Coordinates of C-alpha atoms in Angstrom, one line a residue:
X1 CA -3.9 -61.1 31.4
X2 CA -1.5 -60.8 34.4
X3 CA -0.9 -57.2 33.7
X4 CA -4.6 -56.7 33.5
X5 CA -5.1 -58.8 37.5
X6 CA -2.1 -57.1 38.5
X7 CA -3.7 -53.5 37.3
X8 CA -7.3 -54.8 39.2
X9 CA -5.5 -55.9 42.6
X10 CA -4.2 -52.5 42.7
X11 CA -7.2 -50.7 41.6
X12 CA -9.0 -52.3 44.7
X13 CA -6.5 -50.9 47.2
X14 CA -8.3 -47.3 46.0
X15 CA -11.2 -46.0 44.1
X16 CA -9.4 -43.2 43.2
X17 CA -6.0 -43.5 41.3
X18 CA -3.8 -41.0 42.4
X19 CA -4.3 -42.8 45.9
X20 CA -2.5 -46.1 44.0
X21 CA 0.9 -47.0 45.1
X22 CA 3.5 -45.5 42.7
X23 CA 4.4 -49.3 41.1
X24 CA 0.4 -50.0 41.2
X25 CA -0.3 -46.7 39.6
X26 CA 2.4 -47.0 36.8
X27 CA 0.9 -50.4 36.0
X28 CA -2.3 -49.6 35.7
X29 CA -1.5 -47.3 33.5
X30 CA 0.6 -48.6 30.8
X31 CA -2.7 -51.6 30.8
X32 CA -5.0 -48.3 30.2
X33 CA -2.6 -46.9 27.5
X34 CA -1.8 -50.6 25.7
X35 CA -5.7 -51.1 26.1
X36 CA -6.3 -48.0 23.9
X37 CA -3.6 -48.9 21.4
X38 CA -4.9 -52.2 21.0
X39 CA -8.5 -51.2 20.2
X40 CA -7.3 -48.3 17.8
X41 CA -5.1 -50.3 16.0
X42 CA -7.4 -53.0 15.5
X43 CA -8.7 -52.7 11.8
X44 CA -12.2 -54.9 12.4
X45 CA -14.5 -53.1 9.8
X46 CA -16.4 -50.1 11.6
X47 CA -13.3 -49.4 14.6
X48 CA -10.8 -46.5 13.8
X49 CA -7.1 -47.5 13.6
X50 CA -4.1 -45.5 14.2
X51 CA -1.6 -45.6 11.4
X52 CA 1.9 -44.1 10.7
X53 CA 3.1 -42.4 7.3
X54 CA 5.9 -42.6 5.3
X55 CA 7.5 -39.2 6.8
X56 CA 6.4 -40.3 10.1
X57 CA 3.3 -38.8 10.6
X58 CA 0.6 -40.1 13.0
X59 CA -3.1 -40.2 11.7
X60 CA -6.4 -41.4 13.4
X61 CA -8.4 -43.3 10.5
X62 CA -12.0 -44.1 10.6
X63 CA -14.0 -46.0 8.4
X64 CA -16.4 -45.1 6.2
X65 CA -19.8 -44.5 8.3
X66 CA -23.2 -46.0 6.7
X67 CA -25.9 -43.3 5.5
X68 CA -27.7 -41.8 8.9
X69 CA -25.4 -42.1 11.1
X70 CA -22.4 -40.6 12.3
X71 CA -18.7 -40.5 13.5
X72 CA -16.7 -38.7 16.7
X73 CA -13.7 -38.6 17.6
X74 CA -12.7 -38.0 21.5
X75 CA -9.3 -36.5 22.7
X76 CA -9.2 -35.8 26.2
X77 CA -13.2 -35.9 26.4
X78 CA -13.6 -33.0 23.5
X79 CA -15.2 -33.8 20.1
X80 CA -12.5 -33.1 17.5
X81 CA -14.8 -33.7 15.0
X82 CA -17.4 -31.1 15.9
X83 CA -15.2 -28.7 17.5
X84 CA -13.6 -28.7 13.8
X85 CA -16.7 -28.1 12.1
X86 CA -17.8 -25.5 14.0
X87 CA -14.6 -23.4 13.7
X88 CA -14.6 -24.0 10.2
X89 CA -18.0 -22.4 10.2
X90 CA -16.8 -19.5 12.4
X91 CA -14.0 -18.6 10.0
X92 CA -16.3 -19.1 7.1
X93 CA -18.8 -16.3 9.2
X94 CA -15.9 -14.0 9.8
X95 CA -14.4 -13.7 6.7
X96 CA -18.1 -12.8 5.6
X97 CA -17.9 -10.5 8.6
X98 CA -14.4 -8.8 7.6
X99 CA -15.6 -8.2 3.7
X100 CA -18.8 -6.4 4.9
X101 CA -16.3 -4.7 7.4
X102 CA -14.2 -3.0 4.3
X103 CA -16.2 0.2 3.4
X104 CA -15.1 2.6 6.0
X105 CA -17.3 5.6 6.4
X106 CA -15.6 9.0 6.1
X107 CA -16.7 12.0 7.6
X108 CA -17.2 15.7 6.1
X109 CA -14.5 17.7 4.7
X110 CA -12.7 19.6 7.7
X111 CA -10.9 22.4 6.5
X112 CA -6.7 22.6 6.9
X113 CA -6.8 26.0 4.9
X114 CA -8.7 28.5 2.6
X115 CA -6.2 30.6 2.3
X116 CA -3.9 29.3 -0.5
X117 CA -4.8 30.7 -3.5
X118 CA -5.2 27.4 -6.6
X119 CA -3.4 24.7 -4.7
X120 CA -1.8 21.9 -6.6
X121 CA 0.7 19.6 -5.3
X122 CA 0.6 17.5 -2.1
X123 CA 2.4 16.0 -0.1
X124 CA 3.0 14.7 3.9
X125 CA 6.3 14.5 6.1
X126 CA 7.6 15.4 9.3
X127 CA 8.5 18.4 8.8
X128 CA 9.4 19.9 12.3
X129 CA 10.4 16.2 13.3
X130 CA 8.0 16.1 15.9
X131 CA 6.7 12.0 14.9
X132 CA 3.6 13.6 13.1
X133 CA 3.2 14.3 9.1
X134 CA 2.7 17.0 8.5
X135 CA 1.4 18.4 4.8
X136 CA 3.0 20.5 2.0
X137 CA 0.8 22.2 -0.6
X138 CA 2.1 24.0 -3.6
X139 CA -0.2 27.1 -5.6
X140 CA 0.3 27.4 -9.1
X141 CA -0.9 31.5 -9.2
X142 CA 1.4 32.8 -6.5
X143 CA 4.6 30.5 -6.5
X144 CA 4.5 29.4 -3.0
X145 CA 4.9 26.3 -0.5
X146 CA 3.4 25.8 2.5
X147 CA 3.5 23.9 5.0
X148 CA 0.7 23.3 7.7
X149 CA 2.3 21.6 10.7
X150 CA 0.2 18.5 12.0
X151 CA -0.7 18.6 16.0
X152 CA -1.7 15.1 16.3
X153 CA -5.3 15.7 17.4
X154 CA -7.1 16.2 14.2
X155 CA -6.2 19.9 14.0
X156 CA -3.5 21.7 12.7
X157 CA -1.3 24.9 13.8
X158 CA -3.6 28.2 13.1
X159 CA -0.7 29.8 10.6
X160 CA 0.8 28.3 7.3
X161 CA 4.4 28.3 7.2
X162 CA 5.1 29.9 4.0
X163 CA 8.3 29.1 2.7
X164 CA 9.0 30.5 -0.4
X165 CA 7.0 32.7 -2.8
X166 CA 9.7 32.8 -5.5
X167 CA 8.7 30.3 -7.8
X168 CA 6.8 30.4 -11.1
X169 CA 4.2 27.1 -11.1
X170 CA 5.4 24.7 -8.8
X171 CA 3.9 21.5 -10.2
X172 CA 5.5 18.6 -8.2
X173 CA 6.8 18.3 -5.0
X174 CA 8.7 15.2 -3.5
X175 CA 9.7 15.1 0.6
X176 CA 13.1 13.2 1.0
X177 CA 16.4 13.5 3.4
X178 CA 18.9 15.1 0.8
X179 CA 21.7 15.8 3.3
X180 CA 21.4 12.4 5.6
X181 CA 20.6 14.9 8.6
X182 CA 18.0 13.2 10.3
X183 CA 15.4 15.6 9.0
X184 CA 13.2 16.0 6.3
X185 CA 13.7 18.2 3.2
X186 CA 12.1 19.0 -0.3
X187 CA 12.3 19.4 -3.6
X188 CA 10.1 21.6 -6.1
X189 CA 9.8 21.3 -9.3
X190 CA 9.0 24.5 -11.4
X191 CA 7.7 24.4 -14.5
X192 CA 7.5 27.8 -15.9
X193 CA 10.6 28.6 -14.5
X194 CA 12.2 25.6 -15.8
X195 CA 14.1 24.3 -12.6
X196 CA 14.2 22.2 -9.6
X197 CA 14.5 23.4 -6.5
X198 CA 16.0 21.7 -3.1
X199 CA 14.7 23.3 0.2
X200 CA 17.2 22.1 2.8
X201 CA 15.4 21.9 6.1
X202 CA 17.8 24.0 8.9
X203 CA 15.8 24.6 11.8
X204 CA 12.9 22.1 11.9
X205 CA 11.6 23.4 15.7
X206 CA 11.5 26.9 13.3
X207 CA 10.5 25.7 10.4
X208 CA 13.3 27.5 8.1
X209 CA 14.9 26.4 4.9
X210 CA 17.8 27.2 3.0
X211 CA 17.2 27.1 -1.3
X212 CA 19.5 25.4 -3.7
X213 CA 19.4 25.5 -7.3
X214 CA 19.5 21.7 -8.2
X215 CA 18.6 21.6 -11.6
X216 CA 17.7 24.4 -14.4
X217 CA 17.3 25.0 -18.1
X218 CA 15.1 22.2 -18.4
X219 CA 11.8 22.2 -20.3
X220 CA 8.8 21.9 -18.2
X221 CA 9.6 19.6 -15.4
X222 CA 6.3 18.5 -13.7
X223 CA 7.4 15.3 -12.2
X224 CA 9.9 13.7 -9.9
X225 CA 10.6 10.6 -7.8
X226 CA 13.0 9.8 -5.6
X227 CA 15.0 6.6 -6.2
X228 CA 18.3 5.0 -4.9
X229 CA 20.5 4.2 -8.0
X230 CA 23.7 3.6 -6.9
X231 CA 22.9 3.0 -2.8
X232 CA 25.4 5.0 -1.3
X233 CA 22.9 5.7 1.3
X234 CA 22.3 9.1 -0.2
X235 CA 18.8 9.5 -2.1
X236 CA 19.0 10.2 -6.0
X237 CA 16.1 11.3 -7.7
X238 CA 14.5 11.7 -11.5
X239 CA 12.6 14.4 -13.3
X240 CA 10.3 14.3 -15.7
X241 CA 10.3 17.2 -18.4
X242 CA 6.9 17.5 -20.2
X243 CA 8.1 19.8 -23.7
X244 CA 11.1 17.7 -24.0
X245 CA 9.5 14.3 -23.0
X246 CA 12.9 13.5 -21.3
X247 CA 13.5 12.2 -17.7
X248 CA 16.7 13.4 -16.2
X249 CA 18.4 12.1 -13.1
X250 CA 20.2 14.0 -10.4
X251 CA 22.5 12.3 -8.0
X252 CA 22.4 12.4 -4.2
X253 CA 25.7 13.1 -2.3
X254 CA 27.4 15.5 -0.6
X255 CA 27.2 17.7 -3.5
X256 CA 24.5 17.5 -5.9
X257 CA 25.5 15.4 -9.1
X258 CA 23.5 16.1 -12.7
X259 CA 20.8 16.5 -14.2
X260 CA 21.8 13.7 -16.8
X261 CA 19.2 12.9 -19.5
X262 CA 18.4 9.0 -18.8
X263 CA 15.4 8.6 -21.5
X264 CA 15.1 10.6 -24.3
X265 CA 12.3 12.3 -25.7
X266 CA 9.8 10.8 -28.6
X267 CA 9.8 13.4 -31.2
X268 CA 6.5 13.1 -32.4
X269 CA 5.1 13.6 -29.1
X270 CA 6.4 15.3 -26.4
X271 CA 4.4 14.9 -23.0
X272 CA 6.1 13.0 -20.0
X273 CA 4.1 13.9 -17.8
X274 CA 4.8 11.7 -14.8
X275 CA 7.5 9.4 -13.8
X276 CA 7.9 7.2 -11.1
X277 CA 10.6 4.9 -9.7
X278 CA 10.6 1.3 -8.5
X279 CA 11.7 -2.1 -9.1
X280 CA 9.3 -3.7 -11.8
X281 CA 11.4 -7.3 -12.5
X282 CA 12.7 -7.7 -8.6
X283 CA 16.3 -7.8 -9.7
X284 CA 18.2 -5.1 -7.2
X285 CA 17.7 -2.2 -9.5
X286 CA 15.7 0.7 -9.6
X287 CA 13.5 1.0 -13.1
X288 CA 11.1 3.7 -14.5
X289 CA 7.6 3.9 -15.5
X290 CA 6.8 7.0 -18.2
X291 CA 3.6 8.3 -18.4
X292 CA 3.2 10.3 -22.2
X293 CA -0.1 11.9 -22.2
X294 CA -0.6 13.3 -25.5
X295 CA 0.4 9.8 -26.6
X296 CA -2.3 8.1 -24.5
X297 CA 1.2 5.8 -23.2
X298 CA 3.0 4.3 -20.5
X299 CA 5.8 2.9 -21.3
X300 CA 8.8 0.9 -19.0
X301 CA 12.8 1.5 -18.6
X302 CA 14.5 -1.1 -17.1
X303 CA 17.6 -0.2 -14.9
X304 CA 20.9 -1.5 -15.0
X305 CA 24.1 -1.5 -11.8
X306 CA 25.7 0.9 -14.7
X307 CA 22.6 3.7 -13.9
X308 CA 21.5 3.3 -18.0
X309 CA 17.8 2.7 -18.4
X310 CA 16.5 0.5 -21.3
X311 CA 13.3 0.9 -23.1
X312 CA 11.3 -2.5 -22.2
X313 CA 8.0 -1.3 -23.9
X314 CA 4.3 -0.3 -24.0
X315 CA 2.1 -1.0 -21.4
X316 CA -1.4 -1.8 -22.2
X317 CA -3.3 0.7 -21.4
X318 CA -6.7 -0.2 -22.9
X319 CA -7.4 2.7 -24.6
X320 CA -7.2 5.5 -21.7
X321 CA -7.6 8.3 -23.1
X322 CA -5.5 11.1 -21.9
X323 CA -3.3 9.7 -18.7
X324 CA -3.2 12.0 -16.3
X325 CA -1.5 10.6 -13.2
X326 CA 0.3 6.6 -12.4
X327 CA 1.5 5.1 -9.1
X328 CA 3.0 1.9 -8.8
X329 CA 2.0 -0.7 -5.9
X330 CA 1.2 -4.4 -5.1
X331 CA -2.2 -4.2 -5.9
X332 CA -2.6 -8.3 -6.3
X333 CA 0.1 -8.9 -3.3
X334 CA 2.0 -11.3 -5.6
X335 CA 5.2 -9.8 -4.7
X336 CA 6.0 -7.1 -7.3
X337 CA 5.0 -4.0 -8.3
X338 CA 2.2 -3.3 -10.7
X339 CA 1.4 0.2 -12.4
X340 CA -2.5 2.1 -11.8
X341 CA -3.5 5.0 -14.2
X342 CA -6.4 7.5 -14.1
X343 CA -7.0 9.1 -17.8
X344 CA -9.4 12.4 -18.0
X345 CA -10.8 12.4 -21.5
X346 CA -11.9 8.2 -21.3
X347 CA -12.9 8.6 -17.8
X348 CA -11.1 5.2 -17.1
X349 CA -8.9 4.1 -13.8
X350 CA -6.8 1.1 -15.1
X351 CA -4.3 -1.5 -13.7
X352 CA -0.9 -2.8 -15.3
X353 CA -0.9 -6.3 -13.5
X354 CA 2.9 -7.1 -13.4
X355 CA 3.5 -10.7 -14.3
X356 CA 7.1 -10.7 -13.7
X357 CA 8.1 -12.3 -16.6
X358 CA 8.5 -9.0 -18.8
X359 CA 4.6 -8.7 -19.6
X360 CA 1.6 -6.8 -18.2
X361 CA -1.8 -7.6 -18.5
X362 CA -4.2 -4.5 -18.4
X363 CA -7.2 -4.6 -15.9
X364 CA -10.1 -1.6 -16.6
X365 CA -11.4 -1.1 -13.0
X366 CA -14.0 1.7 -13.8
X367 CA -14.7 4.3 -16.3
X368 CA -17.0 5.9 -14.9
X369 CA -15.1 8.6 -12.7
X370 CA -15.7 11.7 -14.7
X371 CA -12.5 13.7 -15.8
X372 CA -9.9 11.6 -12.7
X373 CA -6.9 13.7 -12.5
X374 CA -5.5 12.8 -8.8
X375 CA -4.4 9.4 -7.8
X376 CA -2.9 7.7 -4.6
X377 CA -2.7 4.2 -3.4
X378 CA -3.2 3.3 0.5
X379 CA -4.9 0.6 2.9
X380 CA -8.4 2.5 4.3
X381 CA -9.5 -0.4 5.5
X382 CA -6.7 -1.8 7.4
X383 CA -7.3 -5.4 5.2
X384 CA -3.6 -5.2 4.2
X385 CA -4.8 -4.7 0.4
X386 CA -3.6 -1.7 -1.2
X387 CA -6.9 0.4 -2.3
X388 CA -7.1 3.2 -5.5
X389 CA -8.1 6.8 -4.3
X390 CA -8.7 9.5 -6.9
X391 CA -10.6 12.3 -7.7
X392 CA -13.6 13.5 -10.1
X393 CA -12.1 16.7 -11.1
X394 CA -16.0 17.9 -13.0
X395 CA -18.2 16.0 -10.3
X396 CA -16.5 17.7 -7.5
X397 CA -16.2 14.5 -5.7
X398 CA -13.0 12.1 -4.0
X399 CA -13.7 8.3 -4.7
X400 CA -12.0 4.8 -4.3
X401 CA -12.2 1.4 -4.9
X402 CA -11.5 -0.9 -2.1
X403 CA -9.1 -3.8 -3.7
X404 CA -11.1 -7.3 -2.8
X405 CA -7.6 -9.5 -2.9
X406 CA -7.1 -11.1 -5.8
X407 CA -7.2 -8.4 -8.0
X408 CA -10.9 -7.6 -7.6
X409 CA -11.8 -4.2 -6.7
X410 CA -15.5 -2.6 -5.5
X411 CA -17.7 -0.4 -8.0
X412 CA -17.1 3.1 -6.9
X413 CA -17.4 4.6 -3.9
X414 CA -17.8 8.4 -2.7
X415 CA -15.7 9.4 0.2
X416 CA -16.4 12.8 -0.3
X417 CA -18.0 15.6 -2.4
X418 CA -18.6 19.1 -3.3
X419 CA -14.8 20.1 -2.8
X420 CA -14.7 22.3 -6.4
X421 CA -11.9 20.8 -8.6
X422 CA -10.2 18.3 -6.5
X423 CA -6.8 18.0 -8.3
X424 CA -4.3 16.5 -5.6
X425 CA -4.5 13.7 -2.6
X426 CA -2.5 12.1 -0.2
X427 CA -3.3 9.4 2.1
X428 CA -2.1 9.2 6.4
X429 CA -3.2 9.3 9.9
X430 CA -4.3 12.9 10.8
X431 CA -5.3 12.6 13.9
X432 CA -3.2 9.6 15.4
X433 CA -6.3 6.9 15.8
X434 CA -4.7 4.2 13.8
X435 CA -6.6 4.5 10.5
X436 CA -5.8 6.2 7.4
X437 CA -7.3 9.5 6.5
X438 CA -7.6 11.6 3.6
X439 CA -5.9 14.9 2.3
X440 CA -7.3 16.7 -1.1
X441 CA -7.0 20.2 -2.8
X442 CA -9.6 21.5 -3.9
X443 CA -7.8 24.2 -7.0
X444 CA -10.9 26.2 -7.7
X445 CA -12.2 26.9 -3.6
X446 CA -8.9 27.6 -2.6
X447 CA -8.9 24.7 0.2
X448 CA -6.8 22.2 1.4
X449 CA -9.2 19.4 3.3
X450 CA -9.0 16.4 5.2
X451 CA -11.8 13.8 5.5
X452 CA -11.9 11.7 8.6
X453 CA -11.5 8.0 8.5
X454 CA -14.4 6.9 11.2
X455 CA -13.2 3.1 10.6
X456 CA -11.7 3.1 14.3

């Protein structure tokens, strides 16, 4: 009670407290704070009471409030109680907001080139090292690779650089740094002609390359991957051979090392068709994923510090029916890699869910894509969810399924049509506006394409 007088006496010196003497002031203050304590920590049924946890936490506890009626709390004359419903409510409005937000629109197909007779493989890089990809193309009936160099603005320079014509089907092409220069270089792999081919990039302001002979003699190779086995901070790389269903690896260095058959081929039924690189049971080491079409299979090699790969079985694959193309990503962003598959003949896209723990549990997104034979992963929507893109080779359409989180993806949806037998895609920013666009061949027209992303 004297602290309480003392506190009054002062507070009649000046009706405004910063106009209290400093000892006054103080004083009346500590009353004011040892007022509040008291009336919080009082635990009379209906008045809320401060209490401490075991870890020394502070919480404000009210009591239960009859029916009709209802409780606030102040701080600093703001309703904490309100002001946390109502963002609760906003969060709850924009997440509804954001999912609505996930189907970016696409514009019409603008052309990159309809001069490449039957183009095949894709694929993007900075090729003249310039900060912008760029895209590679491969055709099938004349042997070549081109290049159409990227200017940033949604267009592309008015010639293809042609860089070889020497080849017999190119059917894969991978963009990696095989010499540690700085710049980017490429490997083809030839089918027919039974090789793989590095083009070593020696000018990129000029756009010439310089050919090696990396691997040859080999049965069909329509696949490779790049991969680092032994991280000596040159990139190594596998092949897969489809008549000898046999994945061979070729080592990075200062001189090419290989090929060396890593998996060997199943008798009964030669097809690997694809193979890609990356590490399935998050141990350090780089594993493979097969993909056997005439066997309708995918089947997983687990790596080893020794560079031997160890058959780890079958994938389930629900019955697709004819595989024609896999890519591994996070599609469930648990934290390790799981394994998508498009297959022709069932119509089906289909997802390997990785459960870390040796096993896979299959996920049939849609079969209702007629005859998929391109696939490629990427974020349209900018949702940091990795989305499926492929194409409806008979329907003359590109598709995708936005991925939902959690697994879930969307039914299908066009992103573009009437390109005649889409066969290849690639996903990146064409014109430099922050989203991600779209690149597809279309075989049969003769055109390489681009669809703009119009999410941004």
């Amino acid at each position: 009670m004297e602290a309480q007088r003392m506190a009054m006496r002062c507070a009649d010196r000046s009706t405004r407290i910063r106009g209290l003497a400093v000892p006054c002031r103080k004083m009346w203050l500590a009353w004011m704070t040892l007022a509040l304590l008291a009336l919080l920590t009082t635990t009379r049924a209906g008045v809320p009471s401060l209490v401490t946890d075991e870890e020394g936490n502070l919480h404000i506890e009210t009591p239960s409030v009859t029916e009709g009626t209802s409780r606030v709390v102040y701080i600093n004359g703001v309703d904490v109680v309100a002001q946390n419903a109502a963002l609760t409510t906003a969060l709850e409005s924009l997440r509804q907001h954001v999912a609505t937000l996930g189907e970016p629109t696409f514009a019409t197909a603008k052309l990159i080139t309809a001069s490449f007779t039957h183009p095949y493989a894709l694929a993007r890089g900075d090729m003249n090292n310039d900060g912008i990809m760029d895209i590679l193309f491969t055709s099938l009936t004349f042997g070549q690779v081109g290049i159409a160099y990227n200017l940033g603005n949604g267009s592309f320079a008015s010639s293809i650089n042609v860089v070889t014509y020497a080849l017999a089907s190119p059917h894969a092409i991978l963009v990696m740094d095989t010499n540690n220069d700085g710049f980017k270089d490429f490997l083809v792999a030839d089918a027919d002609g039974g090789s793989v081919v590095a083009y070593t990039n020696t000018n990129p302001s000029a756009g010439t390359f310089s050919s090696t002979v990396v691997a040859d003699k080999l049965d069909a190779p329509v696949s490779l991957d790049e991969l680092a086995l032994n991280k000596d901070g040159f990139s190594d790389f596998v092949i897969a051979t489809e008549n000898k269903d046999a994945i061979y690896l070729v080592q990075g260095g200062s001189t090419w090392s290989g090929p060396s058959q890593v998996v060997s081929g199943t008798a009964n039924s030669p097809s690997a068709f694809s193979v890609r690189s990356g590490d399935m049971n998050n141990d350090g080491y780089a594993d493979l994923v097969v993909m056997r079409t005439s066997a309708d299979e995918v089947a997983l090699y687990t790596g080893s510090p020794t560079g031997t790969f160890y058959f780890s079985g079958v994938l389930p694959t629900l019955g697709a029916d004819y595989p024609r193309a896999i890519e591994l990503g996070d599609l469930d962003n648990d934290g390790d890699l799981d394994v998508v598959l498009v297959a022709s003949i069932s119509n089906s896209v289909v997802i390997m869910f990785n459960q870390l723990n040796g096993q896979f549990s299959g996920e049939l997104v849609s079969n209702s894509v007629a005859t998929p034979v391109a696939l490629h992963l990427a974020d349209l929507n900018g949702d940091g969810h990795l989305d499926i893109l492929t194409t409806s080779f008979s329907s003359q359409q590109v598709v995708w399924f936005r991925n939902l989180g959690g697994g879930r993806f969307t039914n299908k949806l066009i992103l573009g049509q009437g390109l005649s037998q889409p066969n290849s895609l690639v996903a990146l920013d064409v014109d430099q506006d922050g989203d991600v666009d779209v690149v597809a061949t279309g075989e049969n027209a003769n055109h390489v394409v681009w669809y703009e992303n119009l999410r941004l």
